[in-house]
mmCIF file of C-alpha atoms and ligand atoms in Angstrom:
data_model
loop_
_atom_site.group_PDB
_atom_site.id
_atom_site.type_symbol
_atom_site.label_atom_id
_atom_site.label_comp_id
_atom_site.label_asym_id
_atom_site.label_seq_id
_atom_site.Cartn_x
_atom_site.Cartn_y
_atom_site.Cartn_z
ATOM 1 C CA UNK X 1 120.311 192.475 91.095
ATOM 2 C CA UNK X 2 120.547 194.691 94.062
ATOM 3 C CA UNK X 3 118.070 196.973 95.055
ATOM 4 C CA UNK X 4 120.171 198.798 97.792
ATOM 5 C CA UNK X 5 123.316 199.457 96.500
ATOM 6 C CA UNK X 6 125.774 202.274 97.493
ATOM 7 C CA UNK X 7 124.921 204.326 93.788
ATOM 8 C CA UNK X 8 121.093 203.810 95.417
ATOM 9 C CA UNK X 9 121.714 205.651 98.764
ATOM 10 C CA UNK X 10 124.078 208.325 97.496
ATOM 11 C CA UNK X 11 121.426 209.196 94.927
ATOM 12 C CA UNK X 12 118.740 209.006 97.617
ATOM 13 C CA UNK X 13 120.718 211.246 99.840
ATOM 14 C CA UNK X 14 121.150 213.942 97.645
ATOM 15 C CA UNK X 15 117.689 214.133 97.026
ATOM 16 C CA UNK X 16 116.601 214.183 100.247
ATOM 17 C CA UNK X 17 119.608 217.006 100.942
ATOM 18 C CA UNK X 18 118.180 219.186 98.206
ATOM 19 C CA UNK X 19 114.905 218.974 99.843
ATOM 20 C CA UNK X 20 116.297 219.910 103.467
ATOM 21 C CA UNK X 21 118.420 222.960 101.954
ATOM 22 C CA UNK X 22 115.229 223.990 100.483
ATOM 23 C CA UNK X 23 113.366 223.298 103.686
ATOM 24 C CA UNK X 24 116.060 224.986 105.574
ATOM 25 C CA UNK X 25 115.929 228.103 103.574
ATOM 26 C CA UNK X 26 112.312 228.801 103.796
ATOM 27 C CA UNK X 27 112.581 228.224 108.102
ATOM 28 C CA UNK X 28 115.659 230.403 108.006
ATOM 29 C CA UNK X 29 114.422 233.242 105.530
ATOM 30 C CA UNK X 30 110.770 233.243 107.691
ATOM 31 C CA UNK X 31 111.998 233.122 111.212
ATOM 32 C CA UNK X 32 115.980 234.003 110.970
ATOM 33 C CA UNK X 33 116.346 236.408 108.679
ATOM 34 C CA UNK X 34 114.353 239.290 110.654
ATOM 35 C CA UNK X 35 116.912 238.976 113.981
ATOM 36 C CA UNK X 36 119.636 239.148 111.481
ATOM 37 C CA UNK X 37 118.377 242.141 110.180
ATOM 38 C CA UNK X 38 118.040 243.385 113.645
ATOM 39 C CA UNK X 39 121.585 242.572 114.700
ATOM 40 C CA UNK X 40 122.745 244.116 111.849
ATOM 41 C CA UNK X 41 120.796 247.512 112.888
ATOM 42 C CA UNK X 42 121.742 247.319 116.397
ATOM 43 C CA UNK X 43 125.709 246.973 115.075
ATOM 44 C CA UNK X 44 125.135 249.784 112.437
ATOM 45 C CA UNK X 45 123.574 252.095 115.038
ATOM 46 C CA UNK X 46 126.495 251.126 117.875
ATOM 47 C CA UNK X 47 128.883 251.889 114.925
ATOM 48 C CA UNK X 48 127.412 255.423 114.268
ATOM 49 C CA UNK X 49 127.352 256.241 117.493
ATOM 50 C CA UNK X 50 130.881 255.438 118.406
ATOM 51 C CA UNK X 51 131.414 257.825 115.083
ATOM 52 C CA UNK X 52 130.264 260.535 117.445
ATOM 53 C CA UNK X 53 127.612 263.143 117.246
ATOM 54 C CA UNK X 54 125.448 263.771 114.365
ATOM 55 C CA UNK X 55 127.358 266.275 111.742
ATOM 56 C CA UNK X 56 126.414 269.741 112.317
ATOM 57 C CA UNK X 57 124.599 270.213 108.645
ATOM 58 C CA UNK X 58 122.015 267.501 109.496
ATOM 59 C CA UNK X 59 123.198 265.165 107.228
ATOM 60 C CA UNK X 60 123.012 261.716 108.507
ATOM 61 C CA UNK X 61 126.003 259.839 108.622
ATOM 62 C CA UNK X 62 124.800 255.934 107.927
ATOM 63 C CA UNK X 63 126.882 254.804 105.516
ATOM 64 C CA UNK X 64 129.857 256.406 106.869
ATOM 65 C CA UNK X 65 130.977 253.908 109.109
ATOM 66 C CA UNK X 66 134.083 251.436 108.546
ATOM 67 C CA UNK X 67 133.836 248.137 109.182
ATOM 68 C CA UNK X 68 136.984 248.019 111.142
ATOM 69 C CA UNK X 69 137.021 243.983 111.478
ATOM 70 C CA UNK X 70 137.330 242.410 108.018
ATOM 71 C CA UNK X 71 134.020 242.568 106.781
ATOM 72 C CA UNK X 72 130.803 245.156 107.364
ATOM 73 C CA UNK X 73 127.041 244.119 107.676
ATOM 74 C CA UNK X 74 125.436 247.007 106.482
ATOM 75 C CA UNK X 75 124.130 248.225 102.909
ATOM 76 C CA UNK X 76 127.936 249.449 101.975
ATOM 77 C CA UNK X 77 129.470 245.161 101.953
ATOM 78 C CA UNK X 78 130.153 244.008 98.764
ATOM 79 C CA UNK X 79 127.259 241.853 98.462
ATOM 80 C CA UNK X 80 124.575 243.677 98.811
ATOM 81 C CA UNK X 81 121.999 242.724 101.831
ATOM 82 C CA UNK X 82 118.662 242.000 100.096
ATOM 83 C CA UNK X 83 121.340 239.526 97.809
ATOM 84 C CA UNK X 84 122.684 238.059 101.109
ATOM 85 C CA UNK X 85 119.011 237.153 102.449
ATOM 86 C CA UNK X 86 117.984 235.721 99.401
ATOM 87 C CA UNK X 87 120.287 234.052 96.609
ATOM 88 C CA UNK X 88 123.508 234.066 99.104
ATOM 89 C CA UNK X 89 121.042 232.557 102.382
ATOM 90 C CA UNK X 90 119.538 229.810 99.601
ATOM 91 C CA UNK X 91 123.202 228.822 98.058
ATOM 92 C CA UNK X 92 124.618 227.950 101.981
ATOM 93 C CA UNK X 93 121.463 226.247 102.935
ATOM 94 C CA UNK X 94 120.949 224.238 99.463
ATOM 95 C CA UNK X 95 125.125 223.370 99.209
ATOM 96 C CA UNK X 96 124.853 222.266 103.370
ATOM 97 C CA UNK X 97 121.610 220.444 102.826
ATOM 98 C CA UNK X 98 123.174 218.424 99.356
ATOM 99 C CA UNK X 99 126.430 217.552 101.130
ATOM 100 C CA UNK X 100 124.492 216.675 104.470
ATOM 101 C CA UNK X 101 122.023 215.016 102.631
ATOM 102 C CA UNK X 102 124.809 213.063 100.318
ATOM 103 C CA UNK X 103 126.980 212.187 102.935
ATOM 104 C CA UNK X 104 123.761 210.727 105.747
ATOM 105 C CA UNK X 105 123.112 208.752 102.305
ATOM 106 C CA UNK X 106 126.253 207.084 102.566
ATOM 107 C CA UNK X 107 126.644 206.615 105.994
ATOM 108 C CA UNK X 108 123.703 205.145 105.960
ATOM 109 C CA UNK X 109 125.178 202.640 103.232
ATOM 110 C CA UNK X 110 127.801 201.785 105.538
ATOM 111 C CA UNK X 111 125.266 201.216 108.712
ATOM 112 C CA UNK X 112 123.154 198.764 106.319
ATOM 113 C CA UNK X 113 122.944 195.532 108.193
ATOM 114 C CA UNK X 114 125.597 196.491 110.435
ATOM 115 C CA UNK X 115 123.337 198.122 113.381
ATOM 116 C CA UNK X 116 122.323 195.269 115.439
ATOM 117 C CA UNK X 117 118.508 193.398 113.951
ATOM 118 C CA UNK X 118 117.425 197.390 112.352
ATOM 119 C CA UNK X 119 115.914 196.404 109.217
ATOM 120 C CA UNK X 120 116.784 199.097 106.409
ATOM 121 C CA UNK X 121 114.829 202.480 107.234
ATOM 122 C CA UNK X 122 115.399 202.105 110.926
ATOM 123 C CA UNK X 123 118.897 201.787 110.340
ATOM 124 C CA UNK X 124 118.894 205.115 108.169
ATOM 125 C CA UNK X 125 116.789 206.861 110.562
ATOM 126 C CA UNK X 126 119.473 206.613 113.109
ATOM 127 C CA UNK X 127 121.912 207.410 110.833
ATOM 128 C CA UNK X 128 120.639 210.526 110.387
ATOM 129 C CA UNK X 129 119.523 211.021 114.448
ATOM 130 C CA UNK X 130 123.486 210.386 115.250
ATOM 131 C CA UNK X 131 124.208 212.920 111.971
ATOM 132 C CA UNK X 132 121.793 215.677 113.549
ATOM 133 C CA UNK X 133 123.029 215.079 117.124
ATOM 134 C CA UNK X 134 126.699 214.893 116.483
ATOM 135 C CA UNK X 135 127.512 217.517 113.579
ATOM 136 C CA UNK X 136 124.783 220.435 114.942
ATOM 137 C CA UNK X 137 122.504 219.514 118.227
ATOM 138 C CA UNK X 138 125.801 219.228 120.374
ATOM 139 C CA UNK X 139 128.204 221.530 119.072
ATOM 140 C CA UNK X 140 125.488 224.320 119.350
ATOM 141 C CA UNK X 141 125.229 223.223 122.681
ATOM 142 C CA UNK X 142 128.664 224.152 123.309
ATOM 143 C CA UNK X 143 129.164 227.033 120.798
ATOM 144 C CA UNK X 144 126.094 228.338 119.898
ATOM 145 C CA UNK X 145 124.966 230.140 116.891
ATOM 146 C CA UNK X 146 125.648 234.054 117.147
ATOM 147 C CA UNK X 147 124.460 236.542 115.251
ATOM 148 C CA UNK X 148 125.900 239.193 113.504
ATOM 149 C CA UNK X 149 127.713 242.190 115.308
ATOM 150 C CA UNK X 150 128.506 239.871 118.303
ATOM 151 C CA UNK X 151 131.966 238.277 118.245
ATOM 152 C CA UNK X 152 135.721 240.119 116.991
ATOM 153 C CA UNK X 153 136.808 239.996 113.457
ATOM 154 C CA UNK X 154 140.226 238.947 115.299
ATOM 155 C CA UNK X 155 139.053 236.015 117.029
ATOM 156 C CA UNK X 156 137.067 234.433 114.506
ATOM 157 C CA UNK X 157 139.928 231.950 113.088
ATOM 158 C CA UNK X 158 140.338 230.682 116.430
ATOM 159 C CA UNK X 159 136.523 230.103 116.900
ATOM 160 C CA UNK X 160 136.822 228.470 113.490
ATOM 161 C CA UNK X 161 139.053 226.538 114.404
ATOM 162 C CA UNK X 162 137.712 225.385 118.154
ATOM 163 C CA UNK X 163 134.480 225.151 116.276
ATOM 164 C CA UNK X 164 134.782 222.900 113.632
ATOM 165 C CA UNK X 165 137.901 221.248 116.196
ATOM 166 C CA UNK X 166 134.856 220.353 118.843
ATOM 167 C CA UNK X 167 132.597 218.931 115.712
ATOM 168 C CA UNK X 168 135.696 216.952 114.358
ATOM 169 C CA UNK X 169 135.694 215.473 118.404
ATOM 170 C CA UNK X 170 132.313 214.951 118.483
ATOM 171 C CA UNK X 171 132.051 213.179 115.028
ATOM 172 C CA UNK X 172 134.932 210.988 116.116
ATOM 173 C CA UNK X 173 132.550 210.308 119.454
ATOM 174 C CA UNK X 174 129.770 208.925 117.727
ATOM 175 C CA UNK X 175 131.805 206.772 115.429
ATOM 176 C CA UNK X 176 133.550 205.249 118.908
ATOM 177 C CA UNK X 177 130.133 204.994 120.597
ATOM 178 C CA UNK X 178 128.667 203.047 117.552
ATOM 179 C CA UNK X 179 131.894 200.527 117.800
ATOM 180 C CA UNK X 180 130.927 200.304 121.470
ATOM 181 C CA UNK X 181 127.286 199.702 120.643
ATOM 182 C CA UNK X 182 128.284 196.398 118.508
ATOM 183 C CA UNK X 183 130.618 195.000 120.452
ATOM 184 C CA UNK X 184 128.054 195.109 123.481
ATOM 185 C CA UNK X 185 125.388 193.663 120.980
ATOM 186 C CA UNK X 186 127.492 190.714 120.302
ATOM 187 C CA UNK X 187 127.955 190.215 123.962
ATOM 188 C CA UNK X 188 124.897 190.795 125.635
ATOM 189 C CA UNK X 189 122.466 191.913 123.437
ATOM 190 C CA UNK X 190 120.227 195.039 122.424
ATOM 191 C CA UNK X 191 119.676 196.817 125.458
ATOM 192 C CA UNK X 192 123.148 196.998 126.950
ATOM 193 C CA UNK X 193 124.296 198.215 123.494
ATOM 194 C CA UNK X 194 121.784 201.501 123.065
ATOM 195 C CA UNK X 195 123.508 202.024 127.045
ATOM 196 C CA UNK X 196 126.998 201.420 125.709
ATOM 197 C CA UNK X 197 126.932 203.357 122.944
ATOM 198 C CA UNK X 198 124.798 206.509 124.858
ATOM 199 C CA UNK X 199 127.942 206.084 127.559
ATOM 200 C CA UNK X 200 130.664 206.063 125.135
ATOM 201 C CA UNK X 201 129.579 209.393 123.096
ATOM 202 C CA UNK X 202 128.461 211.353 126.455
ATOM 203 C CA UNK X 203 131.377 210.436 128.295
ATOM 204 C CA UNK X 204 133.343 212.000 125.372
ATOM 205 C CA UNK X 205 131.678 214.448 124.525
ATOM 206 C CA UNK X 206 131.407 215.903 128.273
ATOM 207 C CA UNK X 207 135.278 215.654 128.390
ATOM 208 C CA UNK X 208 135.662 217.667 125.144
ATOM 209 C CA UNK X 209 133.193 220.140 126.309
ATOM 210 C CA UNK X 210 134.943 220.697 129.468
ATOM 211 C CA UNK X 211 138.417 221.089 128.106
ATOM 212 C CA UNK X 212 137.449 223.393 125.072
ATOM 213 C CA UNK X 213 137.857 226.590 126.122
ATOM 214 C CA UNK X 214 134.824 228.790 126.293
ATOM 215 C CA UNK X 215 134.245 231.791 123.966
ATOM 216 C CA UNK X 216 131.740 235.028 125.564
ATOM 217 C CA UNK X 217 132.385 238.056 123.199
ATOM 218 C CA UNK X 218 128.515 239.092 123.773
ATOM 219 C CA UNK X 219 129.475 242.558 125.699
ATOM 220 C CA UNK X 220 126.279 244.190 125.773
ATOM 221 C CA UNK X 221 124.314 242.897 122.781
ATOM 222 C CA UNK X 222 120.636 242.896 123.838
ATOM 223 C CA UNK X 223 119.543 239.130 125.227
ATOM 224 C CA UNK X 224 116.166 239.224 123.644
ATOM 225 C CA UNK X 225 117.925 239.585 120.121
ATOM 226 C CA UNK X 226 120.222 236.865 120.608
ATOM 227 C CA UNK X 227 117.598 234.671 122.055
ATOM 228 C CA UNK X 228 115.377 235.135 119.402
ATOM 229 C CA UNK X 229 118.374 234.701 116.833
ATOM 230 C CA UNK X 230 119.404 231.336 118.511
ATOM 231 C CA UNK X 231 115.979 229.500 118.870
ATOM 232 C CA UNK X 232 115.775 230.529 114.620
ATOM 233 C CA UNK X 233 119.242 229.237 113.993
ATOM 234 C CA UNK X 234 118.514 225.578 115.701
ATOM 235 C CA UNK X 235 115.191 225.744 114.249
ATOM 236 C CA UNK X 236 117.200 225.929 110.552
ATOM 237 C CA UNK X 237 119.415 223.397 111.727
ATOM 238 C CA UNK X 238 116.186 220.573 112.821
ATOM 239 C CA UNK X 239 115.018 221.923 109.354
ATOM 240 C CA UNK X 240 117.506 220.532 107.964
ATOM 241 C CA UNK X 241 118.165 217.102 109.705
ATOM 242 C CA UNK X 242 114.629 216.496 109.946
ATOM 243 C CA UNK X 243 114.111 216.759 106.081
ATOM 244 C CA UNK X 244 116.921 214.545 105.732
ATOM 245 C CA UNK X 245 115.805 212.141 107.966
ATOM 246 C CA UNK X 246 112.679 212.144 106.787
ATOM 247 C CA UNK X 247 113.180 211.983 103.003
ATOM 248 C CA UNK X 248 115.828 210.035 102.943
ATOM 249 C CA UNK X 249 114.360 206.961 105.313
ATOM 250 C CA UNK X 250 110.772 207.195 103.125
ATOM 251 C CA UNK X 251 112.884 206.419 99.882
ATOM 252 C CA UNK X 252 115.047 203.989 101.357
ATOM 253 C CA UNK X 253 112.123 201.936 102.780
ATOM 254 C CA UNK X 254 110.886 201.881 99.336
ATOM 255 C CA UNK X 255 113.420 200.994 97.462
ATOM 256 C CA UNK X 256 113.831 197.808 100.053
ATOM 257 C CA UNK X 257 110.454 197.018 100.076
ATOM 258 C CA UNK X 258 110.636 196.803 95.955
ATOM 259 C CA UNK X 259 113.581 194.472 95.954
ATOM 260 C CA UNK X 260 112.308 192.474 98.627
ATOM 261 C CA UNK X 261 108.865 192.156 96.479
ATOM 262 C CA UNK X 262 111.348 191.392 93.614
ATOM 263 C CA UNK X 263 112.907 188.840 95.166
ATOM 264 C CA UNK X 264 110.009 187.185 96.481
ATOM 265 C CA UNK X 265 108.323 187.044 93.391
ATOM 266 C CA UNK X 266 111.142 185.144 92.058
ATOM 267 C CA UNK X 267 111.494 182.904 94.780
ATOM 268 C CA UNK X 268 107.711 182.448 94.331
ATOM 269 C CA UNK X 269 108.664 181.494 90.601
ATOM 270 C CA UNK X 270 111.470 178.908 91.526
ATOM 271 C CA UNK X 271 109.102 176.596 93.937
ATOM 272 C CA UNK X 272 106.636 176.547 91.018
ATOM 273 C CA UNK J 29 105.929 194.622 107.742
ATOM 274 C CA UNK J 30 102.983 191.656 107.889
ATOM 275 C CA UNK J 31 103.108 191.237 104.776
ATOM 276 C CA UNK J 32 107.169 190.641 103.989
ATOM 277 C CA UNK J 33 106.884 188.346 106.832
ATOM 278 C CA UNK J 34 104.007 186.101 105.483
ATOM 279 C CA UNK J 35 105.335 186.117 101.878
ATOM 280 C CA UNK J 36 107.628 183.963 100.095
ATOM 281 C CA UNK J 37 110.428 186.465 101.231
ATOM 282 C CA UNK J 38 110.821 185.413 105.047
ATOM 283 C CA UNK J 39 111.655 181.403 102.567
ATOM 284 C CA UNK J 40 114.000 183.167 100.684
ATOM 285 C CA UNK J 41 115.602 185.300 103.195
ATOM 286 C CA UNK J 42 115.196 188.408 101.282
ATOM 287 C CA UNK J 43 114.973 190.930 104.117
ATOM 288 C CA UNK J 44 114.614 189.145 106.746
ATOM 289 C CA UNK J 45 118.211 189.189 108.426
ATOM 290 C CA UNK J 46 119.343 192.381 107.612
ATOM 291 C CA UNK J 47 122.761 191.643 108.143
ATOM 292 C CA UNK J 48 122.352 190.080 104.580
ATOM 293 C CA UNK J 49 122.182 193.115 102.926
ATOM 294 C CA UNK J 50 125.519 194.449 104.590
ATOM 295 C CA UNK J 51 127.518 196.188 101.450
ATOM 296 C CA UNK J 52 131.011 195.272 101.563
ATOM 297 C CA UNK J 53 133.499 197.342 102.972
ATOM 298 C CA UNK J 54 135.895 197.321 100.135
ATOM 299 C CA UNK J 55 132.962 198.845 97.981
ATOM 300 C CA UNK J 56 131.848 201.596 100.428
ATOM 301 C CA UNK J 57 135.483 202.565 101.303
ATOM 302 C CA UNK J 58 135.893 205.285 98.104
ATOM 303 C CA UNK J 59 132.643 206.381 97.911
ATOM 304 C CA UNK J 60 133.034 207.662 101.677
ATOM 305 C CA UNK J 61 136.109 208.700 101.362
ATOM 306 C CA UNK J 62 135.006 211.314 98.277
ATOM 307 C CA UNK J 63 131.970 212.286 100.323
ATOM 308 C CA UNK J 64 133.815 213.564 103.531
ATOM 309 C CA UNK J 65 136.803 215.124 101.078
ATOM 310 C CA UNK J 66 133.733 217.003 99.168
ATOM 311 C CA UNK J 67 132.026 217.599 102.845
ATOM 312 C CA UNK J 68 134.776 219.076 103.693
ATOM 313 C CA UNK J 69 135.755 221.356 100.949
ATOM 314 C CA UNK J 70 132.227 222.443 100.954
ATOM 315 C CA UNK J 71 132.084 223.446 104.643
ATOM 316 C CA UNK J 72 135.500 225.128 104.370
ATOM 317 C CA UNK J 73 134.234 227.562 101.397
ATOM 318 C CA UNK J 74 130.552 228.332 103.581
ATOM 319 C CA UNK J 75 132.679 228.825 106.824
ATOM 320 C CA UNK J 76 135.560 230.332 104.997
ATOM 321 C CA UNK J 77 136.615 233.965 106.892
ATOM 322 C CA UNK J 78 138.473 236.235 104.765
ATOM 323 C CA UNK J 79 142.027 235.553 104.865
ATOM 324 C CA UNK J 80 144.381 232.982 104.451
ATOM 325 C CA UNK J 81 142.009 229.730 103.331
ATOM 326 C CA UNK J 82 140.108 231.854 101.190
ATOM 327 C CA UNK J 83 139.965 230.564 97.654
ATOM 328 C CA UNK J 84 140.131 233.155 95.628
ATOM 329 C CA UNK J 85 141.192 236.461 97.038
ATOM 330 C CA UNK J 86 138.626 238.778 98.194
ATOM 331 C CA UNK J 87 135.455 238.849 100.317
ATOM 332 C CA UNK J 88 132.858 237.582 97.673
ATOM 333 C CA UNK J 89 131.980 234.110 98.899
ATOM 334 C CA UNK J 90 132.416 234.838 102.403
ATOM 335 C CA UNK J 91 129.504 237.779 101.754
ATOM 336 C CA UNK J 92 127.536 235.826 99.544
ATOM 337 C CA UNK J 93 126.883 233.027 101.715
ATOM 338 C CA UNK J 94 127.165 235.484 105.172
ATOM 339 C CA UNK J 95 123.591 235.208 106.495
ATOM 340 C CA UNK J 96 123.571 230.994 105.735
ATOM 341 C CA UNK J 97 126.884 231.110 107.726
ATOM 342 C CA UNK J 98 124.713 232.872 110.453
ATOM 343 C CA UNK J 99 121.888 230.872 110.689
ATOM 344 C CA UNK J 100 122.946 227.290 110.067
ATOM 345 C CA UNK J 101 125.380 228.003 113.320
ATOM 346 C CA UNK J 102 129.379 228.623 111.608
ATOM 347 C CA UNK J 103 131.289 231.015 113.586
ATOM 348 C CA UNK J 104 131.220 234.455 112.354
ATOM 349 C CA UNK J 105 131.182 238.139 113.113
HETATM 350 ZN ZN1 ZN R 309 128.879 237.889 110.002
#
């Protein structure tokens, strides 16, 4: 019998995901939602005005403007706003938060008795710290969350691409810098390998930073805004991470615990 | 902790090298190899921008999930 088997962690994972895309939506619908709503004005007011003046018969002219980049923000897109704040916001925070969740789970199959002396929930809870750091803490550091009406409609397949190209690097980072880490446990012991493997993935990631180009299509979009918008979109993403973290290392820990009390029990037995 | 330490478990050795509860490579391999291929198709279809990746035609999904796009950090405009 084996308490902590791969089918245990996936299952925990996804648990633990479903509660951080719920988690996730709540912090984003509370605190992000409003900026977005605020971009969205600033962008539909910016579009009237470049529509020039107000028509002579008084009329206002709000819904008259194009979105001339792909997609528009305002009341006219196909899905409708109120729909994109709730259902739409809840469906990418729910499917990001199962996946996350799912995949941490796994990982944190893999790292089971392979992370230097951490017994079972510490080595999940630095599954998910490396998860958190490497997939959102550092490539918002580098391209940060913007909110809508700032950035082209033209350039956003290349910052797709350098995007997800500078999380693909940085994942690839942390996976190097946990190699590192064991080898320099085997050699010289715990210490040396939390330096090794910090070394490894900020060496990397600094290099990658540097050599990614940088994108700035801000213009004149109002600082406070985008402030305001950023500190809600990080606080989504800890959200997130944390709740996995959190959820997944409490039902790890337990199911361990359980098979060790299993297996004790039964040793217990066999002395008799 | 005390307690796993002082029981019959630390005889055993249930728990207490955790290098004994390693799972095998050979039975993690497929189950992380589905998990980043589902990662991936997942984060493709929230991040996907109208346009040639997008699966099916039209701006539907790329609307409906807009503001998570947003907040949880994917490029956008
Ligand atoms: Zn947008």
């Amino acid at each position: 019998m084996r308490g902590l088997s791969t089918r245990t962690f996936l299952v925990h994972g996804l648990l633990a995901g479903l509660l951080a895309g719920l988690a996730a939506f709540v912090v984003a619908y509370a605190v992000g939602e409003p900026h977005v709503d605020r971009a969205i004005a600033l962008e539909t007011g910016a579009a009237d005005e470049a529509a020039g003046a107000p028509a002579p018969d008084g009329h206002d002219h709000t819904h008259e403007h194009a979105a001339a980049d792909g997609h528009s923000h305002g009341e006219d897109a196909a899905v409708s706003r109120t729909t994109q704040s709730t259902w739409g916001l809840a469906t990418g925070t729910l499917a990001i938060g199962v996946v996350l969740g799912g995949l941490t789970g796994l990982l944190s199959a893999a790292g089971l008795g392979r992370l230097g002396s951490l017994r079972p929930a510490a080595s999940t809870a630095l599954v998910a710290l490396l998860g958190a750091v490497s997939f959102s803490l550092v490539p918002f550091l580098k391209y940060p969350a913007t909110p809508p009406a700032v950035g082209s409609g033209e350039t956003v397949d290349s910052r797709t691409a350098l995007y997800f190209g500078f999380v693909a690097v940085s994942l690839v980072a942390v996976v190097a810098a946990v190699a590192a880490a064991r080898r320099a446990m085997h050699r010289w012991g715990a210490v040396p390998a939390v330096v090794a493997g910090l070394a490894t993935y900020v060496a990397a990631v600094t290099v990658a930073a540097l050599a990614f180009p940088k994108v700035d299509e801000l213009g004149t979009f109002p600082a406070g805004v985008l402030w305001d918008f950023r500190v809600a979109s990080l606080l989504t993403l800890l959200a997130t991470w944390v709740v996995i973290g959190a959820a997944l290392t409490v039902l790890v820990d337990r199911t361990w615990r359980r098979q060790a009390a299993v297996e004790a029990q039964r040793a217990f037995a066999a002395s008799l | 902790m005390a307690h796993a330490i002082s029981s019959p478990a630390s005889i055993s050795g249930a728990g207490s090298a955790p290098s004994d509860l390693a799972i095998p490579v050979r039975e993690l391999a497929p189950w992380l190899v589905l998990g980043a291929l589902l990662a991936l198709s997942v984060l493709v279809l929230i991040s996907s921008v109208q346009g040639a990746i997008t699966i099916p035609e039209g701006t539907a999904i790329h609307e409906w999930v807009h503001d998570g796009r947003h907040l949880l950090g994917f490029p956008c405009h």
